[in-house]
Amino acid sequence: MKKSRVVCFLVALWLGLGASAQVGLGGSAQVTFSRADSLTICRLLHDAPREASTLWFARQFLGVPYVAHTLEVNDGEQLVVNTRQLDCTTLVETATALALCIAKEQRRWDDYLSMLKTLRYRQGVIDGYTSRLHYFTDWILDKQQMAMVSEIQQPHPPFTAVQKLDIHFMGRHPQYYKALKAHPDLLPEIRRQEAALTGRTFRYIPKREVKNTRLLRQTIHDGDIIAITCNKPGLDIAHLGFAVWRKDGLHLLNASQLHKKVVEEPMTLYSYLQKHPSHTGIRIVRLVKGNKKTVNR
């Protein structure tokens, strides 16, 4: 067993002797995780190919149960690691954090915690509930500023539609959020963040054009993050997943509420979108990993 895996295993064992654990992450930040979570992360970091992609890592979680609200487990904001239960956002963050660790040749447990924190929070800093990036557009903008991802909005076509944001869902529906119900004093900051997003525009591919065409194959890569746009009042994105190309067209690997687990959707993404009236199309986000090739097997 390589030294890096031995160290990672011993750290995971020591930190996670019980069913769950909380440890420091520098400053006042804390981490919540289970022994199973730490062992899973250490195993994946050790076993991954040198150029493993987000798609490679996402496929390691196929079959993991879909569970919503797994980050809402503490009274105060903490970095939550949960590889046993995933929703669409935590699957994307988990696989992306792992892929970035490999790209940077960082294979330690602490490396993963740092990367996950950097992805999940504004400028990578945990400063309470409102520092978490709750709207995916906010996540994209923040991670672009940090040169971690890039949103693809060309060529035209297929990016023929424009999404103009009117963001207000959390601010108007705090009853749906544990932290906002318990701490209404957080609402002004949430509404400020929503106002900062409102009015911004982004090009996307309308769902009628999400078909198996040569143009789409040139535009969308295996492992790209697919953010499904919607017409639900106050929201920007309805669902997330990863692009998977098959012979019959583009598919979605996602933590599926319908299937109740992480799956590669058997139907094409075009068919999937047609079954959801509120879905309007897709935005495409790509990981920035320099010039390194990636492994999508």
CSV table of C-alpha atoms in Angstrom, one decimal:
chain,number,residue,atom,x,y,z
A,1,MET,CA,0.0,0.0,0.0
A,2,LYS,CA,1.4,3.4,-1.0
A,3,LYS,CA,2.5,5.7,1.8
A,4,SER,CA,-0.2,8.3,0.8
A,5,ARG,CA,-2.9,5.8,1.2
A,6,VAL,CA,-1.6,4.5,4.6
A,7,VAL,CA,-1.5,8.0,5.9
A,8,CYS,CA,-4.9,8.8,4.6
A,9,PHE,CA,-6.3,5.6,6.0
A,10,LEU,CA,-4.9,6.1,9.4
A,11,VAL,CA,-6.1,9.7,9.5
A,12,ALA,CA,-9.6,8.6,8.4
A,13,LEU,CA,-9.6,5.8,11.0
A,14,TRP,CA,-8.5,8.1,13.8
A,15,LEU,CA,-10.8,11.0,12.9
A,16,GLY,CA,-13.9,8.8,12.3
A,17,LEU,CA,-13.9,6.1,15.0
A,18,GLY,CA,-17.5,6.8,15.7
A,19,ALA,CA,-20.6,6.9,13.5
A,20,SER,CA,-19.8,10.6,12.9
A,21,ALA,CA,-17.2,13.1,13.7
A,22,GLN,CA,-16.5,16.8,13.9
A,23,VAL,CA,-13.0,18.2,13.4
A,24,GLY,CA,-11.4,21.6,12.9
A,25,LEU,CA,-10.6,22.9,9.4
A,26,GLY,CA,-8.4,25.8,10.4
A,27,GLY,CA,-9.7,28.9,12.1
A,28,SER,CA,-13.1,28.3,13.5
A,29,ALA,CA,-14.4,26.1,10.7
A,30,GLN,CA,-15.6,22.6,11.5
A,31,VAL,CA,-16.1,19.4,9.4
A,32,THR,CA,-18.9,16.9,9.8
A,33,PHE,CA,-18.4,13.4,8.4
A,34,SER,CA,-18.6,9.7,9.1
A,35,ARG,CA,-15.8,7.1,9.1
A,36,ALA,CA,-17.3,5.6,6.0
A,37,ASP,CA,-17.1,9.0,4.3
A,38,SER,CA,-13.4,9.5,5.1
A,39,LEU,CA,-12.5,5.9,4.0
A,40,THR,CA,-14.4,6.3,0.7
A,41,ILE,CA,-12.6,9.6,-0.1
A,42,CYS,CA,-9.2,8.1,0.8
A,43,ARG,CA,-9.9,5.0,-1.4
A,44,LEU,CA,-11.0,7.1,-4.4
A,45,LEU,CA,-8.0,9.5,-4.1
A,46,HIS,CA,-5.6,6.5,-4.0
A,47,ASP,CA,-7.3,4.4,-6.7
A,48,ALA,CA,-8.1,7.1,-9.3
A,49,PRO,CA,-6.1,7.2,-12.5
A,50,ARG,CA,-3.6,10.0,-12.7
A,51,GLU,CA,-5.9,12.0,-15.0
A,52,ALA,CA,-9.3,10.9,-13.7
A,53,SER,CA,-12.1,13.3,-14.6
A,54,THR,CA,-15.3,14.4,-12.9
A,55,LEU,CA,-17.2,11.8,-14.9
A,56,TRP,CA,-14.8,9.0,-13.7
A,57,PHE,CA,-15.4,10.0,-10.1
A,58,ALA,CA,-19.2,10.5,-10.6
A,59,ARG,CA,-19.5,7.0,-11.9
A,60,GLN,CA,-17.9,5.7,-8.6
A,61,PHE,CA,-21.1,6.9,-6.9
A,62,LEU,CA,-23.6,5.1,-9.1
A,63,GLY,CA,-26.3,3.5,-7.0
A,64,VAL,CA,-25.7,5.8,-4.0
A,65,PRO,CA,-29.2,6.8,-2.6
A,66,TYR,CA,-30.6,10.2,-3.4
A,67,VAL,CA,-31.3,12.2,-0.2
A,68,ALA,CA,-32.0,15.9,0.0
A,69,HIS,CA,-30.9,18.4,2.6
A,70,THR,CA,-27.8,16.5,3.7
A,71,LEU,CA,-26.0,19.7,4.4
A,72,GLU,CA,-28.6,20.9,6.9
A,73,VAL,CA,-27.5,18.8,9.9
A,74,ASN,CA,-25.8,21.3,12.2
A,75,ASP,CA,-27.1,24.4,14.0
A,76,GLY,CA,-24.0,26.4,12.8
A,77,GLU,CA,-22.5,26.2,9.3
A,78,GLN,CA,-20.0,23.4,8.9
A,79,LEU,CA,-18.4,21.7,6.0
A,80,VAL,CA,-20.4,18.5,5.6
A,81,VAL,CA,-18.9,15.4,3.9
A,82,ASN,CA,-21.5,12.8,3.0
A,83,THR,CA,-20.7,10.2,0.3
A,84,ARG,CA,-23.4,7.8,1.5
A,85,GLN,CA,-26.3,10.1,0.5
A,86,LEU,CA,-26.2,12.6,-2.4
A,87,ASP,CA,-28.4,15.1,-4.1
A,88,CYS,CA,-27.7,16.7,-7.5
A,89,THR,CA,-25.6,19.5,-6.1
A,90,THR,CA,-23.5,17.5,-3.6
A,91,LEU,CA,-22.8,14.9,-6.3
A,92,VAL,CA,-21.4,17.6,-8.6
A,93,GLU,CA,-19.4,19.2,-5.8
A,94,THR,CA,-18.0,15.8,-4.6
A,95,ALA,CA,-16.9,14.6,-8.0
A,96,THR,CA,-15.5,18.0,-9.0
A,97,ALA,CA,-13.5,18.3,-5.8
A,98,LEU,CA,-12.0,14.8,-6.3
A,99,ALA,CA,-11.1,15.5,-9.9
A,100,LEU,CA,-9.5,18.8,-9.0
A,101,CYS,CA,-7.4,17.1,-6.3
A,102,ILE,CA,-6.2,14.6,-8.8
A,103,ALA,CA,-5.4,17.3,-11.3
A,104,LYS,CA,-3.3,19.1,-8.7
A,105,GLU,CA,-1.7,15.8,-7.6
A,106,GLN,CA,-3.2,16.2,-4.1
A,107,ARG,CA,-4.4,12.8,-2.7
A,108,ARG,CA,-4.7,13.4,1.0
A,109,TRP,CA,-7.9,13.7,3.1
A,110,ASP,CA,-7.0,17.2,4.1
A,111,ASP,CA,-6.5,18.1,0.4
A,112,TYR,CA,-10.1,17.0,-0.4
A,113,LEU,CA,-11.6,18.9,2.6
A,114,SER,CA,-9.8,22.0,1.4
A,115,MET,CA,-11.0,21.6,-2.2
A,116,LEU,CA,-14.6,20.9,-1.2
A,117,LYS,CA,-14.7,23.9,1.0
A,118,THR,CA,-13.2,26.0,-1.8
A,119,LEU,CA,-16.0,24.9,-4.2
A,120,ARG,CA,-18.9,25.1,-1.8
A,121,TYR,CA,-18.3,28.5,-0.3
A,122,ARG,CA,-17.9,32.0,-1.6
A,123,GLN,CA,-14.2,32.5,-2.3
A,124,GLY,CA,-13.6,29.3,-0.4
A,125,VAL,CA,-14.3,30.8,3.0
A,126,ILE,CA,-16.8,29.5,5.5
A,127,ASP,CA,-18.5,32.4,7.2
A,128,GLY,CA,-21.9,31.2,8.2
A,129,TYR,CA,-24.9,29.9,6.3
A,130,THR,CA,-24.9,32.9,3.8
A,131,SER,CA,-21.3,32.2,2.7
A,132,ARG,CA,-22.5,28.9,1.1
A,133,LEU,CA,-23.3,29.4,-2.6
A,134,HIS,CA,-27.0,28.5,-2.6
A,135,TYR,CA,-27.9,29.4,-6.2
A,136,PHE,CA,-25.9,27.6,-8.9
A,137,THR,CA,-25.5,30.7,-11.0
A,138,ASP,CA,-23.7,32.3,-7.9
A,139,TRP,CA,-21.6,29.1,-7.7
A,140,ILE,CA,-20.6,29.4,-11.4
A,141,LEU,CA,-19.7,33.1,-11.1
A,142,ASP,CA,-17.7,32.6,-7.9
A,143,LYS,CA,-15.8,29.6,-9.3
A,144,GLN,CA,-15.1,31.4,-12.6
A,145,GLN,CA,-13.6,34.3,-10.6
A,146,MET,CA,-11.4,31.7,-8.9
A,147,ALA,CA,-10.4,30.2,-12.3
A,148,MET,CA,-11.8,26.8,-11.4
A,149,VAL,CA,-14.6,26.5,-14.0
A,150,SER,CA,-15.7,28.2,-17.2
A,151,GLU,CA,-19.2,28.6,-18.4
A,152,ILE,CA,-19.6,27.8,-22.1
A,153,GLN,CA,-22.0,30.1,-23.9
A,154,GLN,CA,-20.9,29.8,-27.6
A,155,PRO,CA,-21.2,29.0,-30.4
A,156,HIS,CA,-24.5,30.4,-31.6
A,157,PRO,CA,-26.2,28.0,-32.4
A,158,PRO,CA,-26.7,25.9,-30.3
A,159,PHE,CA,-26.7,28.6,-27.6
A,160,THR,CA,-29.6,30.5,-29.1
A,161,ALA,CA,-31.6,31.4,-26.0
A,162,VAL,CA,-31.0,33.9,-23.2
A,163,GLN,CA,-31.9,33.4,-19.6
A,164,LYS,CA,-32.5,36.7,-17.7
A,165,LEU,CA,-32.5,36.0,-14.0
A,166,ASP,CA,-35.2,37.1,-11.5
A,167,ILE,CA,-33.9,35.5,-8.3
A,168,HIS,CA,-36.0,35.5,-5.1
A,169,PHE,CA,-37.1,32.0,-4.1
A,170,MET,CA,-35.2,31.7,-0.8
A,171,GLY,CA,-35.9,35.3,0.2
A,172,ARG,CA,-39.6,34.8,-0.3
A,173,HIS,CA,-39.9,31.2,1.0
A,174,PRO,CA,-37.7,31.0,4.1
A,175,GLN,CA,-40.0,28.4,5.6
A,176,TYR,CA,-38.4,25.8,3.2
A,177,TYR,CA,-35.0,26.3,4.7
A,178,LYS,CA,-34.0,25.1,8.2
A,179,ALA,CA,-31.4,27.8,8.8
A,180,LEU,CA,-33.6,30.6,7.6
A,181,LYS,CA,-36.5,29.5,9.8
A,182,ALA,CA,-34.3,29.3,12.8
A,183,HIS,CA,-32.4,32.6,12.0
A,184,PRO,CA,-34.6,35.1,10.2
A,185,ASP,CA,-31.8,37.6,10.7
A,186,LEU,CA,-30.0,35.9,7.8
A,187,LEU,CA,-32.7,36.9,5.3
A,188,PRO,CA,-31.4,40.4,4.5
A,189,GLU,CA,-28.1,39.0,3.3
A,190,ILE,CA,-29.8,36.3,1.3
A,191,ARG,CA,-32.0,38.9,-0.4
A,192,ARG,CA,-29.0,41.0,-1.1
A,193,GLN,CA,-27.3,38.1,-2.9
A,194,GLU,CA,-30.5,37.5,-4.8
A,195,ALA,CA,-30.7,41.1,-5.9
A,196,ALA,CA,-27.1,40.9,-7.1
A,197,LEU,CA,-28.0,38.0,-9.4
A,198,THR,CA,-31.3,39.5,-10.6
A,199,GLY,CA,-31.1,41.0,-14.1
A,200,ARG,CA,-28.0,39.1,-15.2
A,201,THR,CA,-28.2,37.2,-18.5
A,202,PHE,CA,-26.7,34.0,-19.7
A,203,ARG,CA,-26.9,32.1,-23.0
A,204,TYR,CA,-28.2,28.6,-22.9
A,205,ILE,CA,-29.2,25.8,-25.3
A,206,PRO,CA,-33.1,25.6,-25.4
A,207,LYS,CA,-34.4,22.1,-24.9
A,208,ARG,CA,-35.8,21.7,-28.4
A,209,GLU,CA,-32.2,21.9,-29.6
A,210,VAL,CA,-30.8,19.3,-27.2
A,211,LYS,CA,-30.5,16.6,-29.8
A,212,ASN,CA,-27.8,14.2,-31.0
A,213,THR,CA,-26.2,16.5,-33.6
A,214,ARG,CA,-22.6,17.0,-34.7
A,215,LEU,CA,-22.7,20.6,-33.4
A,216,LEU,CA,-23.6,19.5,-29.9
A,217,ARG,CA,-20.9,16.8,-29.8
A,218,GLN,CA,-18.4,19.5,-30.7
A,219,THR,CA,-19.8,21.8,-28.0
A,220,ILE,CA,-20.5,19.6,-25.0
A,221,HIS,CA,-17.8,17.3,-23.7
A,222,ASP,CA,-18.2,14.1,-21.5
A,223,GLY,CA,-18.0,15.2,-17.9
A,224,ASP,CA,-19.2,18.8,-18.5
A,225,ILE,CA,-21.6,20.0,-15.8
A,226,ILE,CA,-25.1,20.3,-17.2
A,227,ALA,CA,-27.2,22.9,-15.3
A,228,ILE,CA,-30.9,22.6,-16.3
A,229,THR,CA,-32.6,26.0,-16.6
A,230,CYS,CA,-36.2,26.4,-15.6
A,231,ASN,CA,-39.2,28.7,-15.6
A,232,LYS,CA,-40.0,28.3,-11.9
A,233,PRO,CA,-40.5,31.7,-10.3
A,234,GLY,CA,-37.5,32.9,-8.4
A,235,LEU,CA,-35.1,30.1,-9.5
A,236,ASP,CA,-32.3,29.9,-12.0
A,237,ILE,CA,-31.5,26.2,-12.1
A,238,ALA,CA,-33.7,23.2,-11.5
A,239,HIS,CA,-31.3,20.3,-11.6
A,240,LEU,CA,-27.6,19.4,-12.1
A,241,GLY,CA,-25.7,16.5,-13.5
A,242,PHE,CA,-22.8,15.5,-15.8
A,243,ALA,CA,-22.8,15.1,-19.6
A,244,VAL,CA,-22.4,11.5,-20.9
A,245,TRP,CA,-22.3,10.9,-24.7
A,246,ARG,CA,-23.6,7.6,-26.0
A,247,LYS,CA,-24.3,6.4,-29.5
A,248,ASP,CA,-28.0,7.5,-29.3
A,249,GLY,CA,-27.1,11.0,-28.0
A,250,LEU,CA,-26.4,13.0,-24.9
A,251,HIS,CA,-27.4,11.5,-21.5
A,252,LEU,CA,-27.3,12.8,-17.9
A,253,LEU,CA,-25.5,11.3,-15.0
A,254,ASN,CA,-27.2,12.6,-11.9
A,255,ALA,CA,-28.4,12.1,-8.4
A,256,SER,CA,-32.0,11.4,-9.4
A,257,GLN,CA,-35.0,12.1,-7.2
A,258,LEU,CA,-37.1,10.0,-9.5
A,259,HIS,CA,-34.8,6.9,-9.4
A,260,LYS,CA,-33.9,7.7,-5.8
A,261,LYS,CA,-30.2,7.1,-6.5
A,262,VAL,CA,-27.3,8.2,-8.6
A,263,VAL,CA,-27.9,7.0,-12.2
A,264,GLU,CA,-26.9,7.5,-15.8
A,265,GLU,CA,-30.3,8.2,-17.2
A,266,PRO,CA,-31.4,5.5,-19.7
A,267,MET,CA,-33.2,8.0,-21.8
A,268,THR,CA,-31.5,10.8,-23.8
A,269,LEU,CA,-31.3,14.2,-22.2
A,270,TYR,CA,-33.5,15.5,-25.0
A,271,SER,CA,-36.2,13.0,-24.0
A,272,TYR,CA,-35.7,13.7,-20.3
A,273,LEU,CA,-36.2,17.5,-20.8
A,274,GLN,CA,-39.4,17.0,-22.8
A,275,LYS,CA,-40.9,15.1,-19.8
A,276,HIS,CA,-40.4,18.1,-17.5
A,277,PRO,CA,-42.5,21.1,-18.6
A,278,SER,CA,-40.7,23.5,-16.3
A,279,HIS,CA,-37.3,22.7,-17.8
A,280,THR,CA,-36.4,25.2,-20.5
A,281,GLY,CA,-32.9,24.1,-21.6
A,282,ILE,CA,-29.3,23.6,-20.4
A,283,ARG,CA,-26.3,25.7,-19.4
A,284,ILE,CA,-22.8,24.1,-19.7
A,285,VAL,CA,-20.0,24.5,-17.2
A,286,ARG,CA,-16.5,23.0,-17.7
A,287,LEU,CA,-13.8,22.3,-15.2
A,288,VAL,CA,-10.6,24.3,-15.7
A,289,LYS,CA,-7.7,21.8,-15.4
A,290,GLY,CA,-5.0,23.4,-17.6
A,291,ASN,CA,-4.0,21.4,-20.6
A,292,LYS,CA,-4.1,18.0,-19.0
A,293,LYS,CA,-6.2,15.3,-20.7
A,294,THR,CA,-8.8,13.6,-18.7
A,295,VAL,CA,-10.0,10.0,-18.3
A,296,ASN,CA,-13.7,9.5,-18.7
A,297,ARG,CA,-13.9,5.7,-18.7
